[in-house]
Amino acid sequence: MVLIDFVLLAVSMLLLFYASFVSISILVVALQTARATGELPAGNQEVDIACVITAYKDVEIALPLIASILAQSHADFHIYLIADRCLPHPDLPVDGRLTVHYPETALNSKLASLKRGLDLRVRPHDAVLVLDPDNLLHPDCLRYLAISFGEGNKAVQGRRTAKNLDTTLACLDALGEIYYNFIHKELPYLLGSSAVIAGSGMLIEMDIFEQYLADFDLNNPSIILAEDKILQNKLVGRGYKIAYQKSALIFDEKSSHGDQVQKQRTRWLKSYFDHLKDVWSLLWAKLAKLEWNGIYFALMTSTPPLIFLAGGLVLTLSYGLLTNPLVLLISLVVVCLTATNWVMALVCSHTPLLIWKALPFVPVFAGIQVLSLFGFKAVKSDFGVTKHDKLLTFDQVWQERKNDFPDLKK
């Protein structure tokens, strides 16, 4: 019984640490002077960007993305569409700013597609922007990214946001991204650390990105999970700060089907555990150097996924209620802090009403994530392509979402 008390007390203290870590971060940022946004800032925008789109089995979904890139206010770019295992599409535009490549031999790898895109460069570029085919860019997205890059940032993450809020499940999927955008990207950046990189919408200096790709054996058919986590650890490990450009909007399709959400969460949860050792190694290395960027970043990215934090809370609350008042007290404090953190993240992010209305269905979404824990073995051999069916133009999406971004104008 003493051992159980010790273990559950340790779990509750760990939960308290992570909840307090986020709460203190929010408080510190709230005390800082608010940063003005909205108008396009002045700065060096002479950045030549290689926009690499990695399509797999479906090239049609990339058509609206290509159109949104061609309509950018920032003109210095070239698009490389790698259409792996795709058939030629008659509606692909013919434009001098677009290179379309159909690999003769299937690449079956996002990293290999990115490398192929860089191999096809029509000229030297300053930076590469990684994009998924279902993305859409706000007309000023590249311009904002270029401004951040021109300020000396070697890596800049844009703000990914929901392209569709057409179902409750899509709203719940968007809910998680809103929280992580605020907690794992905006807060660290405002506190002088690094934003977490997402699966797309990140701008990386060309030389750095080529060095990153060179570390992989791209001829090896094994699946590489969460290449974004590998990239962010390498960047921070080498002393770079990852900037967050909140005004650079990248719209991303949200899943409307439970099986797709389950597969996505399986990959994300497994990637967390696969890379946890690297995160802890980064933490110890940066602690030895007293390097704030690496220390804060490692602590933030070591935060257990929300489903595990929720499970730990249920366990400690139940045990504390039955036998241990101290565990119960700590767990109740964690509940209050966590709820406050969520509310602050949603309020500060101008969360749409549709997403607020979906909150009562969070337990259903949590149940899907629990089921995803049983797919760890299968994900090792699953390429993990997500089916996309929201063939929406930027104008269609903006018509529905423009009021959610009061600081931006089309």
Coordinates of C-alpha atoms in Angstrom, one line a residue, residues 20-247:
S20 CA 1.9 24.5 -13.7
F21 CA 4.5 24.8 -16.4
V22 CA 1.9 25.8 -18.9
S23 CA 0.0 28.1 -16.5
I24 CA 3.2 30.0 -15.6
S25 CA 4.0 30.4 -19.3
I26 CA 0.6 31.8 -20.0
L27 CA 0.9 34.2 -17.0
V28 CA 4.4 35.5 -18.1
V29 CA 3.2 36.1 -21.6
A30 CA 0.1 37.8 -20.4
L31 CA 2.2 40.2 -18.4
Q32 CA 4.3 41.1 -21.5
T33 CA 3.4 44.0 -23.7
A34 CA 0.9 42.9 -26.3
R35 CA 2.4 42.7 -29.8
A36 CA 0.6 44.6 -32.6
T37 CA -0.6 42.4 -35.5
G38 CA -2.6 42.8 -38.6
E39 CA -0.8 45.3 -40.8
L40 CA 2.0 43.8 -42.9
P41 CA 5.3 44.7 -41.1
A42 CA 8.3 46.3 -42.7
G43 CA 11.3 44.1 -43.2
N44 CA 13.5 42.2 -45.7
Q45 CA 11.2 40.2 -47.9
E46 CA 13.7 39.3 -50.6
V47 CA 13.5 35.5 -49.9
D48 CA 13.3 33.0 -52.7
I49 CA 11.1 30.1 -51.6
A50 CA 10.9 26.6 -52.9
C51 CA 7.4 25.4 -52.2
V52 CA 7.5 21.6 -52.2
I53 CA 4.2 19.8 -52.3
T54 CA 4.3 16.0 -51.6
A55 CA 1.2 14.4 -53.1
Y56 CA 0.6 10.7 -52.8
K57 CA -1.9 8.7 -54.9
D58 CA -4.1 11.8 -55.2
V59 CA -3.0 14.9 -57.2
E60 CA -6.4 16.5 -57.6
I61 CA -6.5 17.6 -53.9
A62 CA -3.4 19.7 -54.6
L63 CA -5.1 21.9 -57.3
P64 CA -6.6 24.5 -54.9
L65 CA -3.3 24.7 -53.0
I66 CA -1.4 25.4 -56.2
A67 CA -4.0 28.1 -57.1
S68 CA -3.5 29.7 -53.7
I69 CA 0.3 29.8 -54.0
L70 CA 0.1 31.3 -57.5
A71 CA -2.1 34.1 -56.0
Q72 CA 0.5 35.0 -53.3
S73 CA 1.4 38.6 -52.7
H74 CA 5.0 37.5 -52.3
A75 CA 6.2 36.8 -55.8
D76 CA 9.7 35.2 -55.3
F77 CA 8.9 31.5 -55.3
H78 CA 8.7 28.3 -57.3
I79 CA 6.3 25.4 -56.8
Y80 CA 7.6 21.8 -57.0
L81 CA 4.7 19.2 -57.0
I82 CA 5.9 15.7 -56.5
A83 CA 3.0 13.5 -57.6
D84 CA 4.1 10.1 -56.2
R85 CA 2.0 7.2 -57.5
C86 CA -0.4 9.7 -59.1
L87 CA -1.9 9.8 -62.6
P88 CA -1.5 13.0 -64.6
H89 CA -4.4 15.4 -64.1
P90 CA -5.8 17.6 -67.0
D91 CA -6.6 20.5 -64.7
L92 CA -3.0 21.1 -63.5
P93 CA -2.1 24.7 -64.6
V94 CA 0.6 25.4 -67.0
D95 CA 2.7 28.0 -65.4
G96 CA 6.4 28.9 -65.4
R97 CA 6.3 29.0 -61.6
L98 CA 5.2 25.3 -61.4
T99 CA 7.2 22.1 -61.9
V100 CA 5.2 18.8 -61.8
H101 CA 7.1 15.6 -61.4
Y102 CA 5.7 12.0 -61.6
P103 CA 8.4 9.6 -60.3
E104 CA 8.9 6.6 -62.6
T105 CA 9.5 4.4 -59.5
A106 CA 7.3 4.9 -56.5
L107 CA 9.0 6.8 -53.7
N108 CA 6.5 5.9 -51.0
S109 CA 8.1 8.4 -48.6
K110 CA 7.5 12.0 -47.8
L111 CA 11.1 12.6 -47.1
A112 CA 12.1 11.0 -50.5
S113 CA 9.5 13.2 -52.2
L114 CA 11.0 16.3 -50.5
K115 CA 14.5 15.4 -51.7
R116 CA 13.2 14.8 -55.2
G117 CA 11.6 18.2 -55.2
L118 CA 14.9 19.8 -54.2
D119 CA 16.8 17.8 -56.9
L120 CA 14.5 19.4 -59.5
R121 CA 15.3 23.0 -58.5
V122 CA 15.2 25.4 -61.4
R123 CA 17.4 27.9 -59.6
P124 CA 19.1 28.2 -56.1
H125 CA 16.5 29.1 -53.4
D126 CA 17.0 30.6 -50.0
A127 CA 14.5 28.4 -48.2
V128 CA 12.1 25.5 -48.6
L129 CA 8.5 25.5 -47.6
V130 CA 7.0 22.0 -46.9
L131 CA 3.4 21.6 -47.8
D132 CA 0.8 18.8 -47.8
P133 CA -1.5 18.6 -50.8
D134 CA -4.6 19.4 -48.8
N135 CA -3.2 22.7 -47.5
L136 CA -4.4 26.1 -48.6
L137 CA -2.4 29.4 -48.2
H138 CA -3.7 32.8 -47.2
P139 CA -2.6 35.3 -50.0
D140 CA -0.1 36.9 -47.6
C141 CA 1.2 33.7 -46.1
L142 CA 4.5 33.6 -48.0
R143 CA 5.0 37.3 -47.4
Y144 CA 4.7 36.9 -43.6
L145 CA 7.0 33.8 -43.7
A146 CA 9.6 35.8 -45.7
I147 CA 9.5 38.6 -43.3
S148 CA 10.2 36.3 -40.3
F149 CA 13.0 34.6 -42.3
G150 CA 14.4 38.0 -43.3
E151 CA 14.7 38.9 -39.6
G152 CA 17.4 36.2 -39.3
N153 CA 15.3 33.1 -38.4
K154 CA 16.6 30.0 -40.0
A155 CA 13.3 28.1 -39.4
V156 CA 9.8 29.6 -39.3
Q157 CA 6.5 27.7 -38.6
G158 CA 3.3 29.2 -39.9
R159 CA -0.1 28.8 -38.2
R160 CA -2.0 25.7 -39.4
T161 CA -5.7 26.1 -39.0
A162 CA -8.8 24.1 -40.0
K163 CA -9.9 24.2 -43.6
N164 CA -13.2 22.6 -42.7
L165 CA -15.5 22.6 -39.7
D166 CA -18.3 20.7 -41.3
T167 CA -18.7 17.9 -38.7
T168 CA -18.4 17.6 -34.9
L169 CA -15.4 15.4 -35.4
A170 CA -13.6 17.9 -37.6
C171 CA -14.3 20.6 -34.9
L172 CA -12.8 18.4 -32.3
D173 CA -9.8 17.7 -34.5
A174 CA -9.4 21.5 -34.9
L175 CA -9.8 22.0 -31.2
G176 CA -6.6 20.1 -30.5
E177 CA -4.6 22.1 -33.1
I178 CA -5.8 25.4 -31.7
Y179 CA -4.6 24.3 -28.3
Y180 CA -1.2 23.2 -29.5
N181 CA -0.8 26.2 -31.7
F182 CA -1.1 28.4 -28.6
I183 CA 0.7 26.3 -26.0
H184 CA 3.4 24.6 -28.1
K185 CA 4.1 27.3 -30.7
E186 CA 3.0 30.8 -29.7
L187 CA 4.0 30.6 -26.0
P188 CA 7.5 29.2 -26.5
Y189 CA 8.2 31.7 -29.2
L190 CA 7.0 34.7 -27.1
L191 CA 9.2 33.4 -24.2
G192 CA 12.3 33.3 -26.3
S193 CA 12.3 29.6 -27.1
S194 CA 11.3 27.6 -30.2
A195 CA 8.0 26.8 -31.6
V196 CA 7.1 23.2 -32.3
I197 CA 7.1 22.2 -36.0
A198 CA 4.0 20.8 -37.5
G199 CA 3.7 18.4 -40.4
S200 CA 3.5 21.2 -43.0
G201 CA 3.8 25.0 -43.2
M202 CA 7.4 25.3 -42.0
L203 CA 10.0 27.4 -43.9
I204 CA 13.5 26.2 -43.4
E205 CA 16.8 27.6 -44.7
M206 CA 17.8 25.5 -47.8
D207 CA 21.3 24.5 -46.6
I208 CA 20.0 23.4 -43.2
F209 CA 17.2 21.4 -44.8
E210 CA 19.5 19.6 -47.2
Q211 CA 21.8 18.6 -44.3
Y212 CA 18.7 17.3 -42.5
L213 CA 17.7 15.1 -45.5
A214 CA 21.2 13.9 -45.9
D215 CA 21.0 12.2 -42.5
F216 CA 18.5 9.7 -43.8
D217 CA 18.9 6.6 -46.0
L218 CA 16.1 7.4 -48.4
N219 CA 16.7 4.2 -50.3
N220 CA 15.6 2.3 -47.2
P221 CA 11.9 1.3 -47.5
S222 CA 11.3 1.4 -43.8
I223 CA 8.7 4.0 -42.7
I224 CA 10.0 7.1 -40.8
L225 CA 7.4 8.4 -38.4
A226 CA 7.2 12.0 -37.4
E227 CA 10.0 13.4 -39.5
D228 CA 8.9 16.8 -38.1
K229 CA 10.0 15.8 -34.6
I230 CA 13.3 14.7 -35.9
L231 CA 13.8 18.0 -37.7
Q232 CA 12.8 20.2 -34.7
N233 CA 15.1 18.3 -32.3
K234 CA 18.0 18.7 -34.8
L235 CA 17.4 22.4 -35.2
V236 CA 17.2 23.2 -31.5
G237 CA 20.0 20.8 -30.8
R238 CA 22.2 22.8 -33.1
G239 CA 21.3 26.1 -31.4
Y240 CA 18.7 27.4 -33.8
K241 CA 15.4 29.0 -32.7
I242 CA 12.3 28.0 -34.5
A243 CA 10.1 31.2 -35.0
Y244 CA 6.4 31.1 -35.1
Q245 CA 4.6 33.4 -37.6
K246 CA 1.0 33.5 -36.4
S247 CA -0.1 35.6 -39.3

